[in-house]
Short mmCIF file of C-alpha atoms and ligand atoms in Angstrom, two decimals:
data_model
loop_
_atom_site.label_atom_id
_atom_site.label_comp_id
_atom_site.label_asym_id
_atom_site.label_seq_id
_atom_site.Cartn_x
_atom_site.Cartn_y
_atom_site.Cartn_z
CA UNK A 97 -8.72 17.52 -54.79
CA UNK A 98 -8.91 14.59 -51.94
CA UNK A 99 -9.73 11.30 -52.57
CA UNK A 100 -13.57 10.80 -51.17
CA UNK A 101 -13.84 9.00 -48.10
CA UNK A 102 -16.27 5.84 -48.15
CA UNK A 103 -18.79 6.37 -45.41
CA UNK A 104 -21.08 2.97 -44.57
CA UNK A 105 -24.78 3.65 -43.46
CA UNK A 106 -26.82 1.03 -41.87
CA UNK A 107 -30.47 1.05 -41.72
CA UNK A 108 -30.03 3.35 -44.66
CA UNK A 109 -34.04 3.54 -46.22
CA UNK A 110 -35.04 4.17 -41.92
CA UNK A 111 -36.33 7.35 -40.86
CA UNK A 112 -32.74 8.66 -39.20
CA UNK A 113 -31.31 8.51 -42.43
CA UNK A 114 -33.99 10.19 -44.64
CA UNK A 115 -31.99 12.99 -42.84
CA UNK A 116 -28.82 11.56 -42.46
CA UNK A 117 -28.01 11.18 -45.74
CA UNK A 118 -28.50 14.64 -47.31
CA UNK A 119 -26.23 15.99 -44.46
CA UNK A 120 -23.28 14.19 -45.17
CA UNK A 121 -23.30 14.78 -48.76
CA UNK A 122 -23.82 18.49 -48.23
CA UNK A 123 -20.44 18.33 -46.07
CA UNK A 124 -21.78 18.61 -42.30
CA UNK A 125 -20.21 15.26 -42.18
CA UNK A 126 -16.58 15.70 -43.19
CA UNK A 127 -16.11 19.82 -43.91
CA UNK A 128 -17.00 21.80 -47.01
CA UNK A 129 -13.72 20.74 -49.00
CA UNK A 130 -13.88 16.46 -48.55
CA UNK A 131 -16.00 14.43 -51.55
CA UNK A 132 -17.51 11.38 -49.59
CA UNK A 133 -18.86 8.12 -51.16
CA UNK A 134 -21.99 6.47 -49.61
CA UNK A 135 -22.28 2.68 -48.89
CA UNK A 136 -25.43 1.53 -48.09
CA UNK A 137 -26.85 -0.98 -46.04
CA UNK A 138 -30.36 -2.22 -45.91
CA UNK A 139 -32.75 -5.44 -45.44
CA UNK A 140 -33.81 -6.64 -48.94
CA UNK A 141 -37.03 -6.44 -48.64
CA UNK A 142 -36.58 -2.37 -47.96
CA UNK A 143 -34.04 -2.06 -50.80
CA UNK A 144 -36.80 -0.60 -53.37
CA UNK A 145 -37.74 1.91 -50.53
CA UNK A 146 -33.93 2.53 -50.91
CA UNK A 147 -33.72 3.05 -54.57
CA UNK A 148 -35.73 5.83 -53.95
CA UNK A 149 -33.61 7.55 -51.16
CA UNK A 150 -30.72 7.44 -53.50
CA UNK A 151 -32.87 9.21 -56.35
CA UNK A 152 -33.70 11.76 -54.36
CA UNK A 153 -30.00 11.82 -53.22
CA UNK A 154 -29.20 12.23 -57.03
CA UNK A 155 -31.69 14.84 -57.68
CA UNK A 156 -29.99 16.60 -54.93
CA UNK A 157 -27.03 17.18 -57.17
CA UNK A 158 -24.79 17.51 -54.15
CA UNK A 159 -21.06 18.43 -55.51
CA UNK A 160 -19.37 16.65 -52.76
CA UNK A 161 -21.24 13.64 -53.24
CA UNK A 162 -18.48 11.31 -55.43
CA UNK A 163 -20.54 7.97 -55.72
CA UNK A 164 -23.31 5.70 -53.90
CA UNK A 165 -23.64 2.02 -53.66
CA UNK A 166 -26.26 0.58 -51.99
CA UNK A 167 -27.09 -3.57 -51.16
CA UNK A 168 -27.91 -5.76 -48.39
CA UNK A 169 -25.06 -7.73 -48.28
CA UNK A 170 -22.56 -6.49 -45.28
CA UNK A 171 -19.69 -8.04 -46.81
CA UNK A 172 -19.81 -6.07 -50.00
CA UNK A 173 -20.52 -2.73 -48.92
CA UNK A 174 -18.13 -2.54 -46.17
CA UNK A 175 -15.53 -2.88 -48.68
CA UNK A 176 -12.95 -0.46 -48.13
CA UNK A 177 -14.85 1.98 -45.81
CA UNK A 178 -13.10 4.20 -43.92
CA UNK A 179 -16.15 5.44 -41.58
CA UNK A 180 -19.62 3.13 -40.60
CA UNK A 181 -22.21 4.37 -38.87
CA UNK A 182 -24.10 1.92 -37.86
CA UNK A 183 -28.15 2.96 -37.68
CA UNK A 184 -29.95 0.16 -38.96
CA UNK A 185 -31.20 -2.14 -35.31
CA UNK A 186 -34.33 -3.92 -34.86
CA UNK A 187 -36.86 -1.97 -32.78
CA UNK A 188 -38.47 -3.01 -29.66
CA UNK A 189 -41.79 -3.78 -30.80
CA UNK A 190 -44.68 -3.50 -27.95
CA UNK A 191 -44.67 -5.87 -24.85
CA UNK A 192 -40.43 -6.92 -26.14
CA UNK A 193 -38.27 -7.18 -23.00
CA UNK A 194 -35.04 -5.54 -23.51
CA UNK A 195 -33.57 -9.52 -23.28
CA UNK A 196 -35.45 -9.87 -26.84
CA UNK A 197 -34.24 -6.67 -27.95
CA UNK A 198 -30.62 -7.70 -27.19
CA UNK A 199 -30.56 -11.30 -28.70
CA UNK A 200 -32.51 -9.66 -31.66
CA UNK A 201 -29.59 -7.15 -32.70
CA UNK A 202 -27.33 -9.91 -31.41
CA UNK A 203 -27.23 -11.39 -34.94
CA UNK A 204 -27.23 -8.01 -36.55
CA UNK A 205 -24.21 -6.96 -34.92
CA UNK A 206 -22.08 -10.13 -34.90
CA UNK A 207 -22.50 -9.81 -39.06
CA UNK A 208 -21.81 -6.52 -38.82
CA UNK A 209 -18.73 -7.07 -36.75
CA UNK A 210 -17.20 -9.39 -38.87
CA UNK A 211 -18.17 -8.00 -42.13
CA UNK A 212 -15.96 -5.19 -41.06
CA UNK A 213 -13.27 -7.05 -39.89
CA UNK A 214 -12.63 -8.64 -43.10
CA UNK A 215 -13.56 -5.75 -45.28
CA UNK A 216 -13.48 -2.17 -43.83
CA UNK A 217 -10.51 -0.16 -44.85
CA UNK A 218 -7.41 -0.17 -41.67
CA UNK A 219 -8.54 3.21 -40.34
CA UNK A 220 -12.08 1.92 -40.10
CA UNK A 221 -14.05 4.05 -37.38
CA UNK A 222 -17.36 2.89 -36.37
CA UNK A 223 -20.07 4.56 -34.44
CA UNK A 224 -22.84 2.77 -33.47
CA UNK A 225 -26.85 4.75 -32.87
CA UNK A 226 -29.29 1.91 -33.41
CA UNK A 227 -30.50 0.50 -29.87
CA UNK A 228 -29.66 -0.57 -27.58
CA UNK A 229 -26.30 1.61 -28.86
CA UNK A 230 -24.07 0.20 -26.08
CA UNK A 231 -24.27 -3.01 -26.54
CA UNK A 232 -24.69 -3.14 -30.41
CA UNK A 233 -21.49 -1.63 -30.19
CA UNK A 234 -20.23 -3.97 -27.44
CA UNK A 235 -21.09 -6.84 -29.60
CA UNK A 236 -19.84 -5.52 -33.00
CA UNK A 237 -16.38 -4.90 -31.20
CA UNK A 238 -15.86 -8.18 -30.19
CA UNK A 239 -16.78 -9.79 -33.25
CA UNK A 240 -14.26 -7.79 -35.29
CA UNK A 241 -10.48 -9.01 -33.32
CA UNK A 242 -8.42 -7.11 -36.07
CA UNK A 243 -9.92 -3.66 -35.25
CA UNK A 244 -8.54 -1.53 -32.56
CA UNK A 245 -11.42 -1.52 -29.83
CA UNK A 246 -10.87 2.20 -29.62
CA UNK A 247 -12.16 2.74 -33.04
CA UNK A 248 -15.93 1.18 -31.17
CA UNK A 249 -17.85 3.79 -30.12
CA UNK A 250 -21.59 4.43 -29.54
CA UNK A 251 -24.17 7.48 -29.48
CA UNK A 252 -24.61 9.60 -26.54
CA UNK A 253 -24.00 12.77 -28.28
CA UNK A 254 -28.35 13.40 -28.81
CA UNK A 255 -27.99 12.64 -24.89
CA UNK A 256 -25.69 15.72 -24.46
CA UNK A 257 -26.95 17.95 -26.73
CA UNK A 258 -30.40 17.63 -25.23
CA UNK A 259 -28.95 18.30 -21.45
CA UNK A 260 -27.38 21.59 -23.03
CA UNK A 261 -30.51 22.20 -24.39
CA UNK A 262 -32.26 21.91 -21.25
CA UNK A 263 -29.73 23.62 -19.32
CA UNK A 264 -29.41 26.56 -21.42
CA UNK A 265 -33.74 26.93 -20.86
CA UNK A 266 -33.22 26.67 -17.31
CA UNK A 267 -30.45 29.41 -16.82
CA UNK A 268 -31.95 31.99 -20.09
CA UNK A 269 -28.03 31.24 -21.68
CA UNK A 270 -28.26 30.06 -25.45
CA UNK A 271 -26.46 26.66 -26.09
CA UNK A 272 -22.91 28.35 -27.09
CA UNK A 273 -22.85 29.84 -23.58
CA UNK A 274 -22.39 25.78 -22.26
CA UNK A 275 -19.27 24.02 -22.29
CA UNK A 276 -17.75 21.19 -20.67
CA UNK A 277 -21.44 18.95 -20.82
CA UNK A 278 -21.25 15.07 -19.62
CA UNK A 279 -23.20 12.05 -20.40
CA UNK A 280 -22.07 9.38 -18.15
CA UNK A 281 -22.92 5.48 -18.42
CA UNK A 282 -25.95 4.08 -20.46
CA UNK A 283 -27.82 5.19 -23.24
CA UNK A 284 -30.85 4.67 -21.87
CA UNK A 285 -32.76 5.58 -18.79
CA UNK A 286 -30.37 4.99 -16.34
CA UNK A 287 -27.68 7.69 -17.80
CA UNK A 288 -26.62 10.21 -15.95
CA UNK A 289 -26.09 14.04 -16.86
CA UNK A 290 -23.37 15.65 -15.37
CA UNK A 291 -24.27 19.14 -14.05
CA UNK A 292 -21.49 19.37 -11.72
CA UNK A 293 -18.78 20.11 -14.41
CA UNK A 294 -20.72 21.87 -17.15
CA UNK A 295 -20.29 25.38 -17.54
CA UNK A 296 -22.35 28.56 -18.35
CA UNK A 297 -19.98 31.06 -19.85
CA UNK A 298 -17.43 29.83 -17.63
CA UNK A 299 -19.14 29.66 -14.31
CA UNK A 300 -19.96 26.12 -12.89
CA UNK A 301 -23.35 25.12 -13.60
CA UNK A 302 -24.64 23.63 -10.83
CA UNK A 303 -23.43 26.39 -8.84
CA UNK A 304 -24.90 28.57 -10.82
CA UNK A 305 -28.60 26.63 -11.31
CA UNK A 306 -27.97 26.08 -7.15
CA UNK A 307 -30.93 23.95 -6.73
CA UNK A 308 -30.86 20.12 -6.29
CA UNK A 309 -34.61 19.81 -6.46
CA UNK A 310 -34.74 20.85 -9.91
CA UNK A 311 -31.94 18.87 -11.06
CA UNK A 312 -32.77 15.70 -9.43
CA UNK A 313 -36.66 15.66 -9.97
CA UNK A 314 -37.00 18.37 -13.36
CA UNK A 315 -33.69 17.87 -15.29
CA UNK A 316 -32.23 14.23 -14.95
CA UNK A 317 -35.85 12.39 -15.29
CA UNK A 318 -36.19 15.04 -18.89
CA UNK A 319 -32.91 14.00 -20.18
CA UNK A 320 -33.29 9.98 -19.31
CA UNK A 321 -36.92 10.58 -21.26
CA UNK A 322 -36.62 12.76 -23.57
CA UNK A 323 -36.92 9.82 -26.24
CA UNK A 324 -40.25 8.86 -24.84
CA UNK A 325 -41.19 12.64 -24.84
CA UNK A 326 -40.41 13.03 -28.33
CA UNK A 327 -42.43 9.19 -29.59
CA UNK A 328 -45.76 10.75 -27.51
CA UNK A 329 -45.58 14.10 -29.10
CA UNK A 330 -44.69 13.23 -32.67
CA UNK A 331 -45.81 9.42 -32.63
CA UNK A 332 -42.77 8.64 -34.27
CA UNK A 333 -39.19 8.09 -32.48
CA UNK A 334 -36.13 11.14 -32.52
CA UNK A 335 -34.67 11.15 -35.88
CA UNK A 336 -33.52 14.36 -37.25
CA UNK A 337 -31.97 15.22 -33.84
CA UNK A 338 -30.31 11.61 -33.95
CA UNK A 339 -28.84 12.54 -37.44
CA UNK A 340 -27.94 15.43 -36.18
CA UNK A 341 -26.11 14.47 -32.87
CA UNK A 342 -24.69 11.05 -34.85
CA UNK A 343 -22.77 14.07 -37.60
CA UNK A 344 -22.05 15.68 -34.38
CA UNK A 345 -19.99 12.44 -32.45
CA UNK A 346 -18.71 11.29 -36.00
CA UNK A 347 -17.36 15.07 -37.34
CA UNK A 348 -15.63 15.88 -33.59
CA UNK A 349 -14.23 12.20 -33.59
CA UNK A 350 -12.84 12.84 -37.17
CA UNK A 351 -12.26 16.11 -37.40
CA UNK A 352 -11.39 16.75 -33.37
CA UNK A 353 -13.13 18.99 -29.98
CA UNK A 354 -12.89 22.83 -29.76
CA UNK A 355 -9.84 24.33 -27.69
CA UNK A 356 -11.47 24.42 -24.18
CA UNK A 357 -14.23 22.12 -24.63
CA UNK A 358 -15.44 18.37 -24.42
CA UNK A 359 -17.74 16.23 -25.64
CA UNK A 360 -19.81 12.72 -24.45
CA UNK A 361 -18.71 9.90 -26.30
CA UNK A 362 -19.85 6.50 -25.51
CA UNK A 363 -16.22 4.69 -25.77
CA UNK A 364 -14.81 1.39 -24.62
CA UNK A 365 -13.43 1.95 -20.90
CA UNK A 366 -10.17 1.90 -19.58
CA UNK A 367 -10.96 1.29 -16.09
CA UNK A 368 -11.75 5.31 -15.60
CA UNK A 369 -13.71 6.54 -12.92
CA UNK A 370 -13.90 3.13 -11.77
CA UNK A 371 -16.74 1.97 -14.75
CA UNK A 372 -15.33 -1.64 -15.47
CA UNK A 373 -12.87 -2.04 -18.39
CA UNK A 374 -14.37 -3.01 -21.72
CA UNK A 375 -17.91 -1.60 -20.98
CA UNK A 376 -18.70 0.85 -23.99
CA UNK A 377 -20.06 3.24 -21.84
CA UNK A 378 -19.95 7.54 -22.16
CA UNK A 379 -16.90 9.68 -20.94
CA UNK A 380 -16.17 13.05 -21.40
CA UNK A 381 -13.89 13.09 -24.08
CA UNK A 382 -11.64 15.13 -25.85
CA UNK A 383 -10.40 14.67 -29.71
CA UNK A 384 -6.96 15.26 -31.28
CA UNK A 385 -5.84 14.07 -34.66
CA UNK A 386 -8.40 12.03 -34.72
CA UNK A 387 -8.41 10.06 -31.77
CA UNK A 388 -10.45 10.44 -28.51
CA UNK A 389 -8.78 10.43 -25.13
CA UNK A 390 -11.27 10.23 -21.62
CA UNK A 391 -10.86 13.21 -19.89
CA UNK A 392 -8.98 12.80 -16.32
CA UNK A 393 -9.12 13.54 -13.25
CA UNK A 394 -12.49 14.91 -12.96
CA UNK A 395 -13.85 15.05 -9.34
CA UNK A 396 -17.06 12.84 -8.91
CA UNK A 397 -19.14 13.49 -5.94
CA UNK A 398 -20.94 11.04 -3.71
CA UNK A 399 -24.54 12.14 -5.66
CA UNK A 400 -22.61 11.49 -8.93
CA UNK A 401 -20.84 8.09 -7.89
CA UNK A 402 -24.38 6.49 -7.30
CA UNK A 403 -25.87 7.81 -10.67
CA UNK A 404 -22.61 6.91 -12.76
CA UNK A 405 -22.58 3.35 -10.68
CA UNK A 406 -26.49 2.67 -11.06
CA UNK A 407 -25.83 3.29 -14.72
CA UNK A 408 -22.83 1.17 -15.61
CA UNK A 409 -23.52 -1.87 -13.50
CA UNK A 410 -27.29 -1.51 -16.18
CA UNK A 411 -24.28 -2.15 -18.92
CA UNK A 412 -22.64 -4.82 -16.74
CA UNK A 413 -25.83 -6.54 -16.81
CA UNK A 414 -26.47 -6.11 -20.30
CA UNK A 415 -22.99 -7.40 -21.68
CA UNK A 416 -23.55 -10.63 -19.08
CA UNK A 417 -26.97 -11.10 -20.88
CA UNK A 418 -25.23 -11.04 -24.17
CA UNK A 419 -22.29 -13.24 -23.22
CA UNK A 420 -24.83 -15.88 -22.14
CA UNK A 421 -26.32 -15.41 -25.76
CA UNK A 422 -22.88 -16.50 -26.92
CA UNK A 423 -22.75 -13.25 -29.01
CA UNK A 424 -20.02 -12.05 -27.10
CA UNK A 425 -16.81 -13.95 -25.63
P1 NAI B 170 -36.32 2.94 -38.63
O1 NAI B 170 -37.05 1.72 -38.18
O2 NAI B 170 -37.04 4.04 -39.32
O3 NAI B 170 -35.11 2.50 -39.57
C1 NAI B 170 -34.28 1.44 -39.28
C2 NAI B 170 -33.87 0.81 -40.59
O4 NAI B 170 -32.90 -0.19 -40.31
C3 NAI B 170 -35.03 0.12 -41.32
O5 NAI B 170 -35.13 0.66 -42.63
C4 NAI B 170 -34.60 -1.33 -41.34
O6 NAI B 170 -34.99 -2.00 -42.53
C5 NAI B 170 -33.09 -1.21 -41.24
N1 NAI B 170 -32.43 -2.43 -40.79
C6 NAI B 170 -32.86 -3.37 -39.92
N2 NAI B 170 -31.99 -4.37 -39.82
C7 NAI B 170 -30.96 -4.06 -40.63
C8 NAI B 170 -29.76 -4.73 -40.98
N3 NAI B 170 -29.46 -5.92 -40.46
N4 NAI B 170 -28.93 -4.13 -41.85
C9 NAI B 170 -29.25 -2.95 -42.41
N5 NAI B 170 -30.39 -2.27 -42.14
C10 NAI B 170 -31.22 -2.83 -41.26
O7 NAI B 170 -35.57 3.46 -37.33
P2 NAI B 170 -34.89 4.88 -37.07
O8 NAI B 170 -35.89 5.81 -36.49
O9 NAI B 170 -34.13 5.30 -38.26
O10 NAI B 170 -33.90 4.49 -35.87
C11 NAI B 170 -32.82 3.61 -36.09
C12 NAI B 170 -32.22 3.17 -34.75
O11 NAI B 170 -31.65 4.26 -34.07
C13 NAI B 170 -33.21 2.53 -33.79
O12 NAI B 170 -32.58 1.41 -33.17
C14 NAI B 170 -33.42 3.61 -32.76
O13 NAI B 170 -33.81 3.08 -31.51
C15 NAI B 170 -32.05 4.20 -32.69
N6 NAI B 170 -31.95 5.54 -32.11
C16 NAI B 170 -30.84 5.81 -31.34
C17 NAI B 170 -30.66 7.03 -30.77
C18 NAI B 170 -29.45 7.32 -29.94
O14 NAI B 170 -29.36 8.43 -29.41
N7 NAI B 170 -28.49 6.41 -29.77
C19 NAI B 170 -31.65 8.09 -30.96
C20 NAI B 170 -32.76 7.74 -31.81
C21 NAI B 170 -32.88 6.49 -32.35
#
């Protein structure tokens, strides 16, 4: 049978990844037929809260599952690994400006970085959810010079799922009646769902939804705060739909996008549609034999340009506060 592929998990004893975790070993990660090993990452002092993920991981009795290691060195646990996802990020606590919140995962994505450089295995892919995604990603990149930058990306795949989702409501379609879906720009507030290419069993969307009320004031402001939606109504922030959308990004990237279809990955730019080069930043993008390419040639319109501008001069900003940090060259 295949060799297991080593799969690194950050932030692994966090609330993403008491979900997480018991999805890749039951194969929604990597297919029915492909044993994985789990590395795990952690802070020490949330190791013992660890330990006790992994029991329950054992009492799982998952046949795919091959082995699991766990520590809180980076060094030793991104030994070999042929996939990270990287979860683990310190959270903005109340009052934190998102300055704080940068410098903060500054050092935890610098190790990171590095410890993957030096360690991961040479078709390392890394996919970065913990916040502020972008940059984390941004900053992980550029700490690890041996490693393609293509094999950087970040999570806007929650972002996208949740504009099908509200999309599909809107029209009465069910979410397999929507292709062709676009997150542009940011993970955060200032991204920008693409109407104008999705499509409801074939037929343009925002044709079909014809009304730019509704999508300006009802569906962009519920996708850009749909995170702050969820934390008010549960009192705790998105995590089984961020385990869920993080398989999703990670199993397309690996495994490749349906005939016909695309998907929002947050990837370092190429200069396309005019977002600056080297911003991680989401694309519509397509996967084949395991590596994505940014769909072309899509037509933006005026309403779009502003949206997709607004939201990639937030990352310009962001990856200027970081190079002042010195985390980034
Ligand atoms: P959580 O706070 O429950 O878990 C995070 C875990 O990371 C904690 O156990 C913590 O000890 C660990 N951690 C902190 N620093 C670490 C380090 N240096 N190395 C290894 N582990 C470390 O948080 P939760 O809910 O699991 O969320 C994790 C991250 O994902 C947050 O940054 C959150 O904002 C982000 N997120 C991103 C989404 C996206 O769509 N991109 C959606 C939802 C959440």
């Amino acid at each position: 049978s295949n060799a297991p592929v080593k799969v690194a998990v950050t932030g692994a004893a966090g609330q993403i990844c008491y979900n997480l975790l018991f999805r890749i070993a039951s194969g929604a990660l990597l297919g029915p037929d492909q044993p994985v090993e789990l590395r795990l990452l952690e802070i020490t002092p949330a190791l013992k809260a660890l330990e006790g993920v992994v029991m329950e991981l054992d009492d799982s009795a998952f046949p795919l599952l091959s082995g699991v290691q766990i520590g809180d060195d980076a060094n030793t646990v991104f030994d070999g690994v042929n996939l990270a996802l990287l979860i683990g990020a310190r959270p903005r606590s109340k009052g934190m400006e998102r300055a704080d919140l940068l410098e903060a995962n500054g050092a935890i994505f610098t190790t990171q970085g590095r410890a993957l450089n030096d360690h991961a295995a040479a078709d390392i892919k890394v996919l970065v959810t913990g916040n502020p995604a972008n940059t984390n990603a941004l900053i992980a990149m550029s700490n690890a010079p041996d490693i393609p930058r293509q094999r950087f990306n970040a999570l806007t795949r929650l972002d996208h799922n949740r504009a099908k989702a509200q999309l599909a409501a809107k029209v009465g379609a069910t979410v397999s009646d929507i292709t062709h879906m676009t997150i542009w720009g940011n993970h955060s507030a200032t991204q920008y769902p693409d109407l104008f290419h999705a499509l409801v069993r074939g037929q343009n969307a925002a044709d079909l939804v014809n009304d730019q009320e509704w999508l300006e004031s009802t569906f962009l402001p519920t996708v850009q705060q749909r995170g702050a939606a969820i934390i008010e109504a549960r009192g705790a922030s998105s995590a089984a739909s961020a385990a869920n959308a993080t398989i999703d990004h990670m199993h397309d990237w690996v495994l490749g996008t349906p005939e016909n279809d695309w998907v929002s990955m947050s990837v370092p730019s190429d200069g396309s549609y005019g977002v600056p080069e080297g911003l991680i930043s989401s694309f519509p993008c397509t996967v084949s034999g395991g590596e994505y390419s940014i769909v072309q040639g899509l037509e933006i319109n005026d309403f779009s340009r502003a949206k997709i501008d607004a939201s990639t001069a937030e990352l310009a900003e962001e990856r200027e506060a970081v190079r002042s940090l010195g985390l980034i060259s």
